Coordinates of C-alpha atoms and ligand atoms in Angstrom, one line a residue:
X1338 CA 99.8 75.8 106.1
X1339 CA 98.6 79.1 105.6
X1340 CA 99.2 81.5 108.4
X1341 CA 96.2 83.1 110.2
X1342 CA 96.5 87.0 109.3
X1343 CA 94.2 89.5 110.6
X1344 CA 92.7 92.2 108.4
X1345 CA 94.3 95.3 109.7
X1346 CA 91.4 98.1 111.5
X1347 CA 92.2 101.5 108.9
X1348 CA 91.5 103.1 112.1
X1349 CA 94.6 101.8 113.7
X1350 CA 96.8 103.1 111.1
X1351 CA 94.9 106.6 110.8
X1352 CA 95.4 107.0 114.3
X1353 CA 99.1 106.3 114.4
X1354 CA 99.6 109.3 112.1
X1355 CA 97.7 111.4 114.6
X1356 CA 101.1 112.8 115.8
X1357 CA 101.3 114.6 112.6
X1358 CA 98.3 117.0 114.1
X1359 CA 99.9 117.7 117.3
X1360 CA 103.1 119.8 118.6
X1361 CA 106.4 117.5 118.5
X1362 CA 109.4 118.9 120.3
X1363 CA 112.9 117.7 119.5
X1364 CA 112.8 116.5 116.1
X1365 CA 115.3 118.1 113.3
X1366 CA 114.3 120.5 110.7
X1367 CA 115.4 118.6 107.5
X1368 CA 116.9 120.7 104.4
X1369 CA 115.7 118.2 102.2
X1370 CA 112.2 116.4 102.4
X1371 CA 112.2 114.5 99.4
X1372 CA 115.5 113.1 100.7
X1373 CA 113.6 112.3 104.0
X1374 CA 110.2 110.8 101.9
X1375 CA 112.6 108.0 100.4
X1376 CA 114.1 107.2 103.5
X1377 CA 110.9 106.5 105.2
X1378 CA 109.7 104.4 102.0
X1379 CA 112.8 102.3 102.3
X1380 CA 113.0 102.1 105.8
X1381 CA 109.2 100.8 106.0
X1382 CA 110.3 97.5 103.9
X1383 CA 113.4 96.9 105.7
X1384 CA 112.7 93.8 108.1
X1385 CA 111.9 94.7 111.8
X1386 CA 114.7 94.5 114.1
X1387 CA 112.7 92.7 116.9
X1388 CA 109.1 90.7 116.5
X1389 CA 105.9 91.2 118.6
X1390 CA 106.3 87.6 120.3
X1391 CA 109.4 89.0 122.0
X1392 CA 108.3 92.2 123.0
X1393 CA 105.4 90.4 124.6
X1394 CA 107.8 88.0 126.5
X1395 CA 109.7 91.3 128.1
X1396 CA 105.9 92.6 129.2
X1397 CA 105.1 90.0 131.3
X1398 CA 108.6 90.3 132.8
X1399 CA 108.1 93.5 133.5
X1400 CA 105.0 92.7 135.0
X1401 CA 106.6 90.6 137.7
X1402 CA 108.9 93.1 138.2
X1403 CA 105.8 95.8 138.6
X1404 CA 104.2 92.8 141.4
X1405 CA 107.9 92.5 143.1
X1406 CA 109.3 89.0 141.6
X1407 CA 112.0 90.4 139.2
X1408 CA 114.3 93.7 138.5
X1409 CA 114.8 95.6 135.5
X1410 CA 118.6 96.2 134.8
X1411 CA 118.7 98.9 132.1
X1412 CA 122.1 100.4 131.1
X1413 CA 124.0 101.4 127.8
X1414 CA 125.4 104.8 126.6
X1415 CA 123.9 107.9 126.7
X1416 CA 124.4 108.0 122.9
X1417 CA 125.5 105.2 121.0
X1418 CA 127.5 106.4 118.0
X1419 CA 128.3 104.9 114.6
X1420 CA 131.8 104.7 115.4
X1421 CA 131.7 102.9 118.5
X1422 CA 129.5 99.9 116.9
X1423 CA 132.7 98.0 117.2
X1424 CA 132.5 94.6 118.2
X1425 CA 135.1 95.2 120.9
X1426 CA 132.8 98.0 122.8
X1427 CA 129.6 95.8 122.3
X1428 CA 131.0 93.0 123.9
X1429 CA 132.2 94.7 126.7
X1430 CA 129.1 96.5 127.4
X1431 CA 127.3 93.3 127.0
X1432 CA 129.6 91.9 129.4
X1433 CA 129.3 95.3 132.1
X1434 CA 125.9 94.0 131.9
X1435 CA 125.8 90.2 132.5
X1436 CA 128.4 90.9 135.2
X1437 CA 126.3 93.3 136.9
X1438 CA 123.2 91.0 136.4
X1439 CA 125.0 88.1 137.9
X1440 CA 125.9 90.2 140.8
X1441 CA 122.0 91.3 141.3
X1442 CA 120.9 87.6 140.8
X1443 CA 123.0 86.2 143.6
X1444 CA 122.9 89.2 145.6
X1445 CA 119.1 89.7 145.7
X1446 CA 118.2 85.8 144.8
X1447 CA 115.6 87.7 142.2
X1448 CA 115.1 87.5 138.7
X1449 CA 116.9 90.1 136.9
X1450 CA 115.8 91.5 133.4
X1451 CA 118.5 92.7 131.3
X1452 CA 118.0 95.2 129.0
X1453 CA 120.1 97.4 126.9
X1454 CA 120.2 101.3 125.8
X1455 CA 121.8 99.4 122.8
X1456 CA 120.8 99.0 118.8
X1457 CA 119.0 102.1 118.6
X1458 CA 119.9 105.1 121.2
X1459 CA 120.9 107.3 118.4
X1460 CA 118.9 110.4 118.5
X1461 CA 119.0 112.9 121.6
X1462 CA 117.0 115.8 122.9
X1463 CA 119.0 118.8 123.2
X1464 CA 118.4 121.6 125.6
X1465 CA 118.8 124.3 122.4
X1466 CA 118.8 124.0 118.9
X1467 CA 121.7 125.5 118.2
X1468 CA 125.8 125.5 119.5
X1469 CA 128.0 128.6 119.1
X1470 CA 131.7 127.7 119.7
X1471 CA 134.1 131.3 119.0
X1472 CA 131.4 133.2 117.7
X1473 CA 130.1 130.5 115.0
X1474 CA 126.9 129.0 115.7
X1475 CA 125.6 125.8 114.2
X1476 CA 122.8 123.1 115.0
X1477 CA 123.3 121.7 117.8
X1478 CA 124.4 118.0 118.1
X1479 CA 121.1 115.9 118.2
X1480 CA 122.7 112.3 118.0
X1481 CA 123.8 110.3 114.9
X1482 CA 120.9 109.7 113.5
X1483 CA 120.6 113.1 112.1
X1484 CA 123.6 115.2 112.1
X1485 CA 127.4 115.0 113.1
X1486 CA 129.3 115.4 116.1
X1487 CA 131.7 117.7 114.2
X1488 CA 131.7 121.1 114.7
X1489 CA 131.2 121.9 110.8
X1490 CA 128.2 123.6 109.0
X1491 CA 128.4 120.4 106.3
X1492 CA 128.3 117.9 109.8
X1493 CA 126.0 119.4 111.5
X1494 CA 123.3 119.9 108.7
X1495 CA 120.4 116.3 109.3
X1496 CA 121.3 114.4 107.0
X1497 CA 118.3 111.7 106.7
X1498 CA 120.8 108.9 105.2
X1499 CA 121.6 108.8 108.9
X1500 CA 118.3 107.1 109.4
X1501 CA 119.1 104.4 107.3
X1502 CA 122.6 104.5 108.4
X1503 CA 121.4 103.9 112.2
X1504 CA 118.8 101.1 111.1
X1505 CA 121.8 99.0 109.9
X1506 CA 123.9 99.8 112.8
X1507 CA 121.7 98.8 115.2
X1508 CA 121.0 95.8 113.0
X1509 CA 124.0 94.8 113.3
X1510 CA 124.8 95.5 117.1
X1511 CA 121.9 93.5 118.0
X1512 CA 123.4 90.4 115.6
X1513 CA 126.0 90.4 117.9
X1514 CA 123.9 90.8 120.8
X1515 CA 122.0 87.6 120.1
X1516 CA 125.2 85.6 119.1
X1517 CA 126.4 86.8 122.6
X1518 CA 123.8 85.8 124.4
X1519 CA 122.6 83.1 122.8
X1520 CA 126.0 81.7 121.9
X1521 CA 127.5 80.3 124.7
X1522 CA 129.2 83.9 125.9
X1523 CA 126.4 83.8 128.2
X1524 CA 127.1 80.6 130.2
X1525 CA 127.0 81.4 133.9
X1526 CA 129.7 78.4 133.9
X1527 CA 132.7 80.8 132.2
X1528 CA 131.4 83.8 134.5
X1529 CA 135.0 84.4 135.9
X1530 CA 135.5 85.2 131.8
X1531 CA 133.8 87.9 131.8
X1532 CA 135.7 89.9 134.4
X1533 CA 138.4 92.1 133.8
X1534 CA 140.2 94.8 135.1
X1535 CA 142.8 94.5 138.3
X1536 CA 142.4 91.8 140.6
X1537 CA 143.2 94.0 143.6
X1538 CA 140.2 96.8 142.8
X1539 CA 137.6 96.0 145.8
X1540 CA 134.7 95.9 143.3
X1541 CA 136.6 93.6 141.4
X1542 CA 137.7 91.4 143.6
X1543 CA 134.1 90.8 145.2
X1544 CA 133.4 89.9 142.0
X1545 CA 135.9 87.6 141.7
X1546 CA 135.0 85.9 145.4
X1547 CA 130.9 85.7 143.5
X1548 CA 132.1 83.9 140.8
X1549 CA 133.8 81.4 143.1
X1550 CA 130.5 80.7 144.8
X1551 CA 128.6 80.3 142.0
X1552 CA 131.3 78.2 140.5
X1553 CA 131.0 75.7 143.4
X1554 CA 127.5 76.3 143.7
X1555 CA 127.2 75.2 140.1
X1556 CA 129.5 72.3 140.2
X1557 CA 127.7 71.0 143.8
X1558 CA 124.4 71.1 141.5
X1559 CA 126.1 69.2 138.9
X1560 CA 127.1 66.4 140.9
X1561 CA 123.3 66.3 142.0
X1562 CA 122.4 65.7 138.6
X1563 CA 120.6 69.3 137.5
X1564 CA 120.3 69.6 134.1
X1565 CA 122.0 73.3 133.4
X1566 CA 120.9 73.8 129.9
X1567 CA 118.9 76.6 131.0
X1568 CA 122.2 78.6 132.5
X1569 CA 123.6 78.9 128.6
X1570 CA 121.9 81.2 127.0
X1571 CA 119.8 84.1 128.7
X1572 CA 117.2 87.2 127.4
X1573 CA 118.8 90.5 126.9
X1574 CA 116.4 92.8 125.5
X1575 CA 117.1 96.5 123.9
X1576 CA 115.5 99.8 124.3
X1577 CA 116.0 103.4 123.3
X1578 CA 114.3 106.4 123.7
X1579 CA 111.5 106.8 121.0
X1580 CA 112.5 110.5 120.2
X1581 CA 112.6 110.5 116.1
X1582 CA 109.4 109.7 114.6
X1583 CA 110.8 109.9 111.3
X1584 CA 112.5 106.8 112.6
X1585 CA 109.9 105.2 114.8
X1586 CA 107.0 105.5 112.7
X1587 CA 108.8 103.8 109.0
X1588 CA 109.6 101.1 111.9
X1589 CA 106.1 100.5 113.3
X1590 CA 104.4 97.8 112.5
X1591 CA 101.2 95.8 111.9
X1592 CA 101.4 92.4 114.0
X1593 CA 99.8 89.6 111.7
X1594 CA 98.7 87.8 114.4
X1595 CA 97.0 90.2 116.1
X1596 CA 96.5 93.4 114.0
X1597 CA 97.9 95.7 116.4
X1598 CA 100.8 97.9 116.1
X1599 CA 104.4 97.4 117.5
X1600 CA 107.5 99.3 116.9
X1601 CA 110.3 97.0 116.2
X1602 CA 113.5 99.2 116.5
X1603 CA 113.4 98.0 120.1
X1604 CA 112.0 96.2 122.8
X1605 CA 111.0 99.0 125.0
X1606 CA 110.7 102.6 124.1
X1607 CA 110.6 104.9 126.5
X1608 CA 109.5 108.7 126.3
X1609 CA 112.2 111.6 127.5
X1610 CA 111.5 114.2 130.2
X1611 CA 111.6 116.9 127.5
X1612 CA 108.7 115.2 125.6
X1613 CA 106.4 113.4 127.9
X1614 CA 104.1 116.9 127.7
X1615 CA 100.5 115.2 127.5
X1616 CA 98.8 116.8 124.8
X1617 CA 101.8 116.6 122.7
X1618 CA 102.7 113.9 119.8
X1619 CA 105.3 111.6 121.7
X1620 CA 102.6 110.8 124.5
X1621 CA 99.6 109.9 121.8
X1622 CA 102.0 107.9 119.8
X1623 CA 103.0 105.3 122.3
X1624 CA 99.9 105.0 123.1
X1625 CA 99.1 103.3 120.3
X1626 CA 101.5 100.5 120.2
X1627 CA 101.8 97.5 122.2
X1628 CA 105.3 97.6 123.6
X1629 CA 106.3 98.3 127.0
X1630 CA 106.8 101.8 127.6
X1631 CA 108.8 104.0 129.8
X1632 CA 108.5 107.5 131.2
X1633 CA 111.1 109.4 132.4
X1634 CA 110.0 111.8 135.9
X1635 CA 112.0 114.1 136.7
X1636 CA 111.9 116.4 140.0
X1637 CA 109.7 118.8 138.7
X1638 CA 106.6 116.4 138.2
X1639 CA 103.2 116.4 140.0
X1640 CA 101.1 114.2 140.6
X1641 CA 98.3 114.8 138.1
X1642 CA 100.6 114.5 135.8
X1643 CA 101.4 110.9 136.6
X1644 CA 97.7 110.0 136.9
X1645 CA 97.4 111.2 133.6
X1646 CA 100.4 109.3 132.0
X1647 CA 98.5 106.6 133.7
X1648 CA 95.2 107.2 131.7
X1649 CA 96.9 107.9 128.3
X1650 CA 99.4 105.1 128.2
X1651 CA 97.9 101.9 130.1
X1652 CA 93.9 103.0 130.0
X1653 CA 93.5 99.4 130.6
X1654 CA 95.7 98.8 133.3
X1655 CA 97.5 96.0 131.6
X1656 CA 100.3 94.4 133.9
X1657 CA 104.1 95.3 132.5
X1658 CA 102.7 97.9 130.1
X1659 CA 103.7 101.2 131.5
X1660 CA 107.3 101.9 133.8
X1661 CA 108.3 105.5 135.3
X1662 CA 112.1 105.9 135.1
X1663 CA 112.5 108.3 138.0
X1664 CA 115.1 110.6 137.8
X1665 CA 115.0 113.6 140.3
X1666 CA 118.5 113.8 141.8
X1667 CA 120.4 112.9 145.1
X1668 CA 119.4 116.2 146.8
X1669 CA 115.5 115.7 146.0
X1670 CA 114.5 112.6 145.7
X1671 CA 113.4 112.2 149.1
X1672 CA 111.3 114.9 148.9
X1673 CA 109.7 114.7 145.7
X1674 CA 109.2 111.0 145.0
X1675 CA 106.8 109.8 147.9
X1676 CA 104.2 112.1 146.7
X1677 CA 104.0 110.5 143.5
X1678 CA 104.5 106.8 144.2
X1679 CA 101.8 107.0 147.5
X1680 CA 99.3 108.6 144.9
X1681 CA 99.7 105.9 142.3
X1682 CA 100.4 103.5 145.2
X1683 CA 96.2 104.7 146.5
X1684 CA 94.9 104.2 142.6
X1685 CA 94.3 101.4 140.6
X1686 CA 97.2 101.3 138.5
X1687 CA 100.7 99.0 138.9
X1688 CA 103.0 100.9 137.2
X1689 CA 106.6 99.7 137.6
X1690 CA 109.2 102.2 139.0
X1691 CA 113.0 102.3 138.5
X1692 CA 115.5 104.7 139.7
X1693 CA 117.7 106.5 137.0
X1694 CA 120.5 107.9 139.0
X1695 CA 121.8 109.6 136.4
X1696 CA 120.4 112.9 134.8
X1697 CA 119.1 114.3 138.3
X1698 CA 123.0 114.6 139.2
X1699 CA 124.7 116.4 136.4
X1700 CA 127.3 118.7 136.8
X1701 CA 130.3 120.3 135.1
X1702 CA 133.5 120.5 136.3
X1703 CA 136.1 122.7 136.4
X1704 CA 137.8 122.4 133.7
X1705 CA 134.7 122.4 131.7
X1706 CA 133.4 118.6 131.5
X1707 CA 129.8 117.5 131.8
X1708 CA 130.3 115.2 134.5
X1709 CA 128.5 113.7 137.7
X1710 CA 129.7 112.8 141.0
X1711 CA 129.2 108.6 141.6
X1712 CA 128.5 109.3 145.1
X1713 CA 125.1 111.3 144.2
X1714 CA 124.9 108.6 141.8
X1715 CA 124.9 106.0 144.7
X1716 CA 122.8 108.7 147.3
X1717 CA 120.0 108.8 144.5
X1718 CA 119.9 104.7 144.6
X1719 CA 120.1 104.6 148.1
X1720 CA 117.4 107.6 148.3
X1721 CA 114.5 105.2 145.8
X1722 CA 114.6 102.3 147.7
X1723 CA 114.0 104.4 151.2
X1724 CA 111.1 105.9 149.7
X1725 CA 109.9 103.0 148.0
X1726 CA 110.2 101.1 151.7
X1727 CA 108.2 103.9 153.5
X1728 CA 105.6 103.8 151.0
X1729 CA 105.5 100.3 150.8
X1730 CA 106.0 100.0 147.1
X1731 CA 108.4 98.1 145.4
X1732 CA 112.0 99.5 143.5
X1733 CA 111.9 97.5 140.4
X1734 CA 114.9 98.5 138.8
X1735 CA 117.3 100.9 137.5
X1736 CA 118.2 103.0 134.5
X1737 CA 122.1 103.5 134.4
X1738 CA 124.3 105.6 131.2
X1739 CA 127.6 103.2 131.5
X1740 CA 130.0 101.8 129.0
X1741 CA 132.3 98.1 129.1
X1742 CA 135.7 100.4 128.8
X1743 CA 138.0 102.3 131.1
X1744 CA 136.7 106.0 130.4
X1745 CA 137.2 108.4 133.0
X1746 CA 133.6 110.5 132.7
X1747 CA 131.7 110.3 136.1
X1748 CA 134.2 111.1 139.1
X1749 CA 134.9 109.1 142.2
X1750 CA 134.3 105.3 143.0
X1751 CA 137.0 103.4 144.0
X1752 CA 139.5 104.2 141.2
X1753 CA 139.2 107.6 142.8
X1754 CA 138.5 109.1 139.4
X1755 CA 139.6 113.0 139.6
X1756 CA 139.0 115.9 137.3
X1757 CA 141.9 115.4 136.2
X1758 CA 141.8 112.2 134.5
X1759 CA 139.1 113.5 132.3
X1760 CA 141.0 115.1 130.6
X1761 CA 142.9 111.9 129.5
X1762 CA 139.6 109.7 129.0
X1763 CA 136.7 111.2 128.4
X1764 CA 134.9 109.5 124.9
X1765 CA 131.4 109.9 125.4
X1766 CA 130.0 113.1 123.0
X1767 CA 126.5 113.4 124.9
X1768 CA 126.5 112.3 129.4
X1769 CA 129.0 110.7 130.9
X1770 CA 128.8 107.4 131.8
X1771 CA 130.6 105.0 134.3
X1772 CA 132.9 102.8 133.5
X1773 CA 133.4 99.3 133.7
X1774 CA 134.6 99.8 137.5
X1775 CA 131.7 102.0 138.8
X1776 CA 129.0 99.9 137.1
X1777 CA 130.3 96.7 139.1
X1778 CA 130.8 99.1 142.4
X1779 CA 127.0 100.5 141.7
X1780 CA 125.8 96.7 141.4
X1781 CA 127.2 95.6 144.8
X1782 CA 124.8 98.6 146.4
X1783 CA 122.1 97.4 144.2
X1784 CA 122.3 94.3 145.0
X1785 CA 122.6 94.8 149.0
X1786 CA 119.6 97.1 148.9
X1787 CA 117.5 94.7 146.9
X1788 CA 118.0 91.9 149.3
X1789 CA 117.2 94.5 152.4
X1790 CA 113.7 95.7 150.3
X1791 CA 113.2 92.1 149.9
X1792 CA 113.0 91.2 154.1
Ligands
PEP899 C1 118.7 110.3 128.5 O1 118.2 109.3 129.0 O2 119.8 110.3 127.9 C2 118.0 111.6 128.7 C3 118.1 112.6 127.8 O3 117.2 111.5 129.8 P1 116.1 112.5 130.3 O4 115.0 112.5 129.3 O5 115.7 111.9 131.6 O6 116.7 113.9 130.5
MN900 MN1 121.8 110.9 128.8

């Protein structure tokens, strides 16, 4: 039978090019734009990484998250690399993530969505364009999409094969995503198998008391007879910051069933603090697809701003559409979040909030890393949900840079990581993340908080 396709508005694709006429921070200056022309012309043919039945699947969960029924868990790297697309790193992140999850579930008895900054958080804002290191100055870094980490003029020049490169490596990490998840890996029955680490780490070893309970609380239901098909597989859904458009647009497309636009490099896209300027092009071109955005807030945000996020990205008020990733740091939140969730709390709109604890708190260390402290990390958490409880609003979820393996980037938790042992693990090229440890630790806060908001 022929499927039902609907003639697509040449309105809807004029206006997606609209960004073209307005100012668009953050994006490379290519050397070559014939190069860059073929690129998009391939990458517009290549299949979509993710369909428009899914992304409206992870809408209405973020709508009960928005009404108070479920939590967004969001994590991955700052920046994922083409390197680290190893099957080893996925699966442990992957894992980090399931664990955590499974912590929030039992802790909070909620819902939790799991989503990952995986299969397609290449590109990155930088603060300047350029880098000078000794005297010799070069573009600066902007994510391996379009240049190298090396510090050499040939690696640093955008190279637009990156884009392609960066389609097939996120085509490929989310292959192994969906084999993970929808494999068996999943199974909360092998839940002690996803632990690692030492047994006698506190964070661990709570973990390792959960998984008991759940293991008897699974094998209790058994003997009752539940059917526990449902427990081997679960929804993991991927998001990145929509930051290139010479990626994003190549991967938007028209949904045959509906005739509207989606991007399907990712689940949810969300917009940066360094380009979420209203009248600029990042703003009007998420308005004009249907996935589930994010914007990122950070201290300095008023609240006219947010009502008019509100007006340009979910005029129609539609539940799960539109999420604001706070992200003000330990020392403000307090003060500079109630403002904005009481106004939005007094208007019509249901935005969903989460806490990102992470890019409020930066700081560099001593001896020179880029680094943040995990108690501001855990001050910022425990900071949302007091203002969410004061207002009255609920904290949906949170936003977290962390990675599966033992790196030694954020300092403190219970490993008691120093400034010294960065020097010995520090991998990430862009923020530092927590490690497997502090992401587990982080959880167990989480999930006491969520159960507290909850009475
Ligand atoms: C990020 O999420 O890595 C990032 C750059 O965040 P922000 O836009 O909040 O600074
Ligand atoms: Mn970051």
């Amino acid at each position: 039978m022929q499927e039902k396709v609907v003639e697509v508005d040449p309105a809807v694709l004029a206006g997606l090019d609209n960004y073209k006429n307005l100012p668009a921070v953050q994006q490379p200056a290519w050397p070559d734009q014939a190069a860059l022309e073929a690129v998009h012309r391939e990458l517009s043919v290549l299949p979509p990484l993710v369909f428009a039945g899914e992304v409206d699947i992870l809408r209405s969960r973020l709508a009960q998250a928005a009404s108070g029924k479920a939590f967004l868990l969001q994590g991955g790297d700052c920046a994922e690399t083409f390197a680290d697309a190893t099957a080893d790193r996925i699966r442990n992140r992957v894992k980090t993530i399931l664990q955590m999850a499974l912590v929030l579930t039992y802790g909070a008895s909620m819902p939790i969505i799991k989503m990952g900054r995986m299969a397609g958080q290449f590109a990155k804002p930088r603060s300047s364009d350029t880098e000078t290191r000794d005297g010799v100055t070069l573009p600066a870094y902007r994510g391996d999409i379009i240049n190298g980490y090396d510090f050499t003029e040939e690696s640093r020049k955008p190279d637009p094969r990156r884009v392609l490169q960066a389609y097939h490596t996120s085509a490929s990490t989310l292959n192994l995503i969906r084999a993970f998840t929808q494999g068996g890996f999943a199974d909360l029955r092998s839940v002690h198998e996803w632990n690692k680490g030492f047994a006698d780490n506190p964070a661990n070893k709570r973990y390792l008391e959960l998984a008991g309970e759940i293991d008897r609380a699974i094998a209790f239901m058994s003997a009752c007879g539940a059917d526990f098909e449902q427990l081997r597989t679960t929804e993991f859904y991927t998001s990145h910051e929509g930051l290139l458009f010479d990626y994003e647009r190549p991967m938007t497309r028209i949904d045959s069933r509906t005739g509207t636009p989606y991007i399907t490099s990712g689940h949810f896209i969300w917009i940066g603090e360094r380009t979420r300027q209203l009248d600029h092009a990042h703003v009007d071109y998420l308005s004009r697809v249907r996935n589930p955005i994010g914007v990122k807030l950070g201290p300095t945000t008023q609240v006219a701003d947010v009502i008019e996020l509100i007006e340009k990205l979910d005029p129609n008020r539609e539940p799960g559409r539109l999420t604001f990733i706070t992200r003000m740091g330990a020392s403000k939140i307090r003060e500079e979040l109630p403002k904005l969730v009481e106004a939005v709390r007094d208007s019509d709109a249901n935005p969903l909030w989460i806490t990102d604890p992470m890019h409020g708190n930066g700081m560099t260390t001593k001896n020179g890393y880029k680094s943040r402290r995990f108690d501001d990390v855990m001050d910022e958490v425990r900071g949302f949900f007091e203002v969410h409880r004061a207002a009255g609003t609920f904290p949906g979820g949170i936003h977290i840079e962390l990675t599966g393996d033992d790196v030694a980037e954020c300092l403190g938790g219970s490993e008691m990581i120093d400034e010294a042992s960065l020097e010995e693990r520090y991998e990430s090229l862009c923020d530092p993340r927590l490690n497997h440890m502090q992401s587990l630790e982080l959880a167990f806060l989480v999930a006491e908080s969520l159960a507290n908001a909850r009475r």
